[in-house]
Short mmCIF file of N, CA and C in Angstrom, two decimals:
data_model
loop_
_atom_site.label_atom_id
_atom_site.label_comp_id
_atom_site.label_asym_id
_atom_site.label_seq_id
_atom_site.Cartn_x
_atom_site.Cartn_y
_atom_site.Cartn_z
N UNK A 1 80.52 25.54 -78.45
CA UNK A 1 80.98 25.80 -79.79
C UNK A 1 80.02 25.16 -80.76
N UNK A 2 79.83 26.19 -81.71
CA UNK A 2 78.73 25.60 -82.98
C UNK A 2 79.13 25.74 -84.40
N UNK A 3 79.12 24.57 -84.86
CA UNK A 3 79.51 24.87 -86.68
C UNK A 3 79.22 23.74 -87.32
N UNK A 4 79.87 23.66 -88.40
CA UNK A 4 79.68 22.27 -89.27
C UNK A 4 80.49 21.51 -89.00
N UNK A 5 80.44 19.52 -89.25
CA UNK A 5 81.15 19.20 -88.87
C UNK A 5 82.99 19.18 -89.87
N UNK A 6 83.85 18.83 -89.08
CA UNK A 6 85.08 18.95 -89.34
C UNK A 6 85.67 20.63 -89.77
N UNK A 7 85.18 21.43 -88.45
CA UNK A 7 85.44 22.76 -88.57
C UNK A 7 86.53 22.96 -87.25
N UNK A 8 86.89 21.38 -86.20
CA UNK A 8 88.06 22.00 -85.72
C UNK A 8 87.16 22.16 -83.68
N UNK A 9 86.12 21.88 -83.94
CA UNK A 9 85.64 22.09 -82.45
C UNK A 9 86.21 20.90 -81.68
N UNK A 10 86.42 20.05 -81.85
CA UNK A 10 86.81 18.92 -81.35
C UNK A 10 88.53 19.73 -80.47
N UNK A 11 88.92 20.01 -81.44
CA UNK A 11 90.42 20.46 -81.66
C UNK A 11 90.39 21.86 -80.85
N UNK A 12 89.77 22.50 -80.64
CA UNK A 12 89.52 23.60 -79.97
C UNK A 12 89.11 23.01 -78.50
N UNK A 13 88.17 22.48 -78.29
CA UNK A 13 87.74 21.98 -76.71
C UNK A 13 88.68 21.07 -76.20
N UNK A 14 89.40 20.56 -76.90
CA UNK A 14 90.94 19.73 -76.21
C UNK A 14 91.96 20.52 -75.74
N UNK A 15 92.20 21.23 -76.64
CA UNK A 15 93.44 22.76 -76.79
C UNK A 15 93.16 23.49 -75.17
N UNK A 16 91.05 23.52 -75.29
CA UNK A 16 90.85 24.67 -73.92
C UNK A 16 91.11 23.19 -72.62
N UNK A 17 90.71 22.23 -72.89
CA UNK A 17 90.61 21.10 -71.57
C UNK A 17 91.98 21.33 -71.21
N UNK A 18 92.90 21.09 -71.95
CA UNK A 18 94.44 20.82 -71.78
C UNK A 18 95.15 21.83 -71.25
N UNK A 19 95.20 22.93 -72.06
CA UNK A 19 96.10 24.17 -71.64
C UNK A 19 95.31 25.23 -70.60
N UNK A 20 93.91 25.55 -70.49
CA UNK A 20 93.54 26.19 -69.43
C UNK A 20 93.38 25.53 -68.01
N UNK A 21 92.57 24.04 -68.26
CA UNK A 21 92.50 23.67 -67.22
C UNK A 21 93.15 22.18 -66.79
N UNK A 22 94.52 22.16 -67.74
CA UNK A 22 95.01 21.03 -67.02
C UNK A 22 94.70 20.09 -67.10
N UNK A 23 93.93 19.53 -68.06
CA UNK A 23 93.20 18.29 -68.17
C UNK A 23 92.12 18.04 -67.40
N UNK A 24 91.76 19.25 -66.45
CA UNK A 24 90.58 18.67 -65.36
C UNK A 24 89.41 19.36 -65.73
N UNK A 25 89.01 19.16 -66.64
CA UNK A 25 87.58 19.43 -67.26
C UNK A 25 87.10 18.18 -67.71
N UNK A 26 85.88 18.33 -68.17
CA UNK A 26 84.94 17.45 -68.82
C UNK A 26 84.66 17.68 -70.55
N UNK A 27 85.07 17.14 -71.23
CA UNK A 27 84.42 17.46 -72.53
C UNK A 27 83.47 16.15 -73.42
N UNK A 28 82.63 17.19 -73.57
CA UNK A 28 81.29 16.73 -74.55
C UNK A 28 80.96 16.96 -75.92
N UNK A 29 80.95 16.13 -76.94
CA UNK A 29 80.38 16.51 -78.14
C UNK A 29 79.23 16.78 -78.14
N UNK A 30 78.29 17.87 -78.75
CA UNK A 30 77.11 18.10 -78.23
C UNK A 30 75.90 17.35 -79.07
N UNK A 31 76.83 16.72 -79.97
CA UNK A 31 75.82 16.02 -81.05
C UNK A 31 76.00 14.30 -80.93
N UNK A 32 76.52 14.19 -79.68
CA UNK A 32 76.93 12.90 -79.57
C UNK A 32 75.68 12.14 -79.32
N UNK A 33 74.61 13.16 -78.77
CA UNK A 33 73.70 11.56 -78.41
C UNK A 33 72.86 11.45 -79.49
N UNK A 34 72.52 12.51 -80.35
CA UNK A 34 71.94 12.47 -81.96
C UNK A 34 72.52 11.86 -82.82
N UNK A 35 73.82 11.18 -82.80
CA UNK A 35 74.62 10.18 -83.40
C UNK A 35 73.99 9.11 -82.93
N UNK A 36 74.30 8.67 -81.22
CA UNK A 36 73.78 7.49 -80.88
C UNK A 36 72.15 7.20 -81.01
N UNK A 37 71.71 8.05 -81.05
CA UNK A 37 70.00 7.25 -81.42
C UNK A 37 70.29 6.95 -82.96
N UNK A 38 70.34 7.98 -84.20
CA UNK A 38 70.65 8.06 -85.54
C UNK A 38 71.23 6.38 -85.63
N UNK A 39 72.03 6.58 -85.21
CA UNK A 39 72.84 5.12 -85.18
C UNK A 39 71.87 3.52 -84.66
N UNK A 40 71.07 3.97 -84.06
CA UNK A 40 70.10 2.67 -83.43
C UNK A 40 69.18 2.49 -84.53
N UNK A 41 68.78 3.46 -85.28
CA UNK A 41 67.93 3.10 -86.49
C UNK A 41 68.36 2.89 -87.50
N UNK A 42 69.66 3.50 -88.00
CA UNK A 42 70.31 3.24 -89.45
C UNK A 42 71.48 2.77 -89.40
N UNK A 43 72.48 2.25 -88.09
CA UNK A 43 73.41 1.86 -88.15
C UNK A 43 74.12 2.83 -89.10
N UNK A 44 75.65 2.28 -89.49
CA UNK A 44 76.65 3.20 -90.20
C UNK A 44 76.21 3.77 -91.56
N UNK A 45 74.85 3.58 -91.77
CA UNK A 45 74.04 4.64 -93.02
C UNK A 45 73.84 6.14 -92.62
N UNK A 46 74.14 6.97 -91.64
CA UNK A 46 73.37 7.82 -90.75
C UNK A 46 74.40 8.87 -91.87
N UNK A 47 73.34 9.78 -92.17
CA UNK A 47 74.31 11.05 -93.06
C UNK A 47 73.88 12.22 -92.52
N UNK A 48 74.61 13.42 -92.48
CA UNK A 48 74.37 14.62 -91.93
C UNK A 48 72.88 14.91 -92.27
N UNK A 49 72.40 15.32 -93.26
CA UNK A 49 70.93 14.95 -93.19
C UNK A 49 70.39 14.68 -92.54
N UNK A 50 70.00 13.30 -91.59
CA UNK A 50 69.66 12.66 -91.21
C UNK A 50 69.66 13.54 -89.52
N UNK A 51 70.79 13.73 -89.51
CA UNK A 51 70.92 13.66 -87.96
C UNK A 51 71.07 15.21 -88.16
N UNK A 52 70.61 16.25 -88.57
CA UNK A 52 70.03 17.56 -88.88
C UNK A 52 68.64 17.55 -88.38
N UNK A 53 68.15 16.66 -89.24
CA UNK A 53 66.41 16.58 -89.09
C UNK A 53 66.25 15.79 -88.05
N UNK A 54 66.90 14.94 -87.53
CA UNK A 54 66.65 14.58 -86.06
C UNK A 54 66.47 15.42 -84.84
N UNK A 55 67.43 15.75 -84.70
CA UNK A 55 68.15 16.94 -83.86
C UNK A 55 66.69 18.04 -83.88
N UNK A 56 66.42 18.60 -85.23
CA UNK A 56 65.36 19.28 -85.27
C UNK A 56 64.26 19.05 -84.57
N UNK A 57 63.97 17.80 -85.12
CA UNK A 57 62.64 17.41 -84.67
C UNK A 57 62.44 16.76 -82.78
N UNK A 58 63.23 16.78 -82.74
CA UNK A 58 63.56 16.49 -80.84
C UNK A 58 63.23 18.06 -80.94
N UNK A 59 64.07 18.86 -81.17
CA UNK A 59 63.52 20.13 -80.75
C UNK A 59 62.45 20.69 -80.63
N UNK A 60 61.46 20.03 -81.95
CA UNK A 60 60.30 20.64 -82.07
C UNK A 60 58.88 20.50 -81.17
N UNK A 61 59.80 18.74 -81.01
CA UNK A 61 58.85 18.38 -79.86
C UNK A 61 58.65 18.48 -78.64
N UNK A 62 60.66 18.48 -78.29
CA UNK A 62 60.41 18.61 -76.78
C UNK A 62 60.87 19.53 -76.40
N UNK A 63 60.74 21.00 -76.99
CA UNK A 63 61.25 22.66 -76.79
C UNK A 63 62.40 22.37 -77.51
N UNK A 64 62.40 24.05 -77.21
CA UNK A 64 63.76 24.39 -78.13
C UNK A 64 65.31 24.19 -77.23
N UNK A 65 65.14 23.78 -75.71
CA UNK A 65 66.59 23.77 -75.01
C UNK A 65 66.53 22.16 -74.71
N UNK A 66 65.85 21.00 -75.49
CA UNK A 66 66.06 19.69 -75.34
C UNK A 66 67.45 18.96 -75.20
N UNK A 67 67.91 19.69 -75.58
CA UNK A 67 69.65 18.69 -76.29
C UNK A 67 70.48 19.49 -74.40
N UNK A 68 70.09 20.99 -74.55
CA UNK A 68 70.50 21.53 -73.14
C UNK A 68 70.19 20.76 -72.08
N UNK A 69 68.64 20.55 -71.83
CA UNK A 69 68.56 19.71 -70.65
C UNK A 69 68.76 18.43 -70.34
N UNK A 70 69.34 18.04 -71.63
CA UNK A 70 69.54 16.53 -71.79
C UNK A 70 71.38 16.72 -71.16
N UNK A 71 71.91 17.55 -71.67
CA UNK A 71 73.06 17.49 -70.53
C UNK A 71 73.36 18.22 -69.35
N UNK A 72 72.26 18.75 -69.53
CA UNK A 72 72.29 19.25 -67.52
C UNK A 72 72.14 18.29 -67.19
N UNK A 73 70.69 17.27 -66.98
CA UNK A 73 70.99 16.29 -66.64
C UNK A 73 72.11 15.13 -66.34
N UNK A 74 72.97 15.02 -67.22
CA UNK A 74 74.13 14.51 -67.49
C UNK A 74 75.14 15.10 -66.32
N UNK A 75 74.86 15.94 -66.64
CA UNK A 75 76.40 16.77 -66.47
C UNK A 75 76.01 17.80 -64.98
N UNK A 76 74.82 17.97 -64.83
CA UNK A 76 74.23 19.18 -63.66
C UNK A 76 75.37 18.88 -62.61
N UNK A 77 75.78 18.17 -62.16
CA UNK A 77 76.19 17.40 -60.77
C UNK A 77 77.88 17.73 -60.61
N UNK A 78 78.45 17.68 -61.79
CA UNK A 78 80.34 17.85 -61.53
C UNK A 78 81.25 19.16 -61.46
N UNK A 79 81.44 18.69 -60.71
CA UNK A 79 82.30 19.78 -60.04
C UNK A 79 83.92 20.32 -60.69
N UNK A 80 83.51 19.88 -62.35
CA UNK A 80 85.01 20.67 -62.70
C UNK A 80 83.95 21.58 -64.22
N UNK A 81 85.04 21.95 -64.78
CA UNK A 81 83.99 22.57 -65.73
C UNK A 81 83.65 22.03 -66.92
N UNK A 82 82.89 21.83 -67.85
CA UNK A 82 82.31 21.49 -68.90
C UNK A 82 82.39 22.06 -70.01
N UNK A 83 83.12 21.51 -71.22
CA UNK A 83 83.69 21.92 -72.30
C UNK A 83 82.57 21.40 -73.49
N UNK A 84 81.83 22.10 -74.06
CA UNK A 84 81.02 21.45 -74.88
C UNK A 84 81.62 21.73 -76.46
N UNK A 85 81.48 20.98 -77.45
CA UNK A 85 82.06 20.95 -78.74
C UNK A 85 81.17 20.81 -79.79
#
């Protein structure tokens, strides 16, 4: 799921974890680890801005499916399904 934030994805990938699969999924914010770096340099200053042009620029550098292989990695290995938000 892709949008701006406070559009409800959060609220949607709980709704699908819960009622399709019972609670036995995995869910991921997909911008969670662009928070946590954002956050190592500016602490609680970090504004959408910020972590736009981050996000970007990981992309630019390290291809365009960086943030993807950063949770395959993560995630390649489990055996229930993966709810991304």
């Amino acid at each position: 799921m892709g949008s701006s934030g406070g559009a409800g994805k959060d609220t949607a990938a709980n709704y699908i974890k819960d009622n399709l699969f019972n609670g036995r999924a995995v869910k991921h914010a997909l911008g969670e680890p662009i928070h946590e770096l954002a956050e190592q340099f500016a602490g609680d200053k970090v504004q959408r801005h910020h972590l736009q042009d981050l996000g970007e620029s990981i992309r630019s550098i390290f291809g365009h499916e960086a943030w993807i292989n950063l949770l395959d990695e993560k995630y390649g290995g489990i055996d229930v399904p993966l709810i991304i938000s």
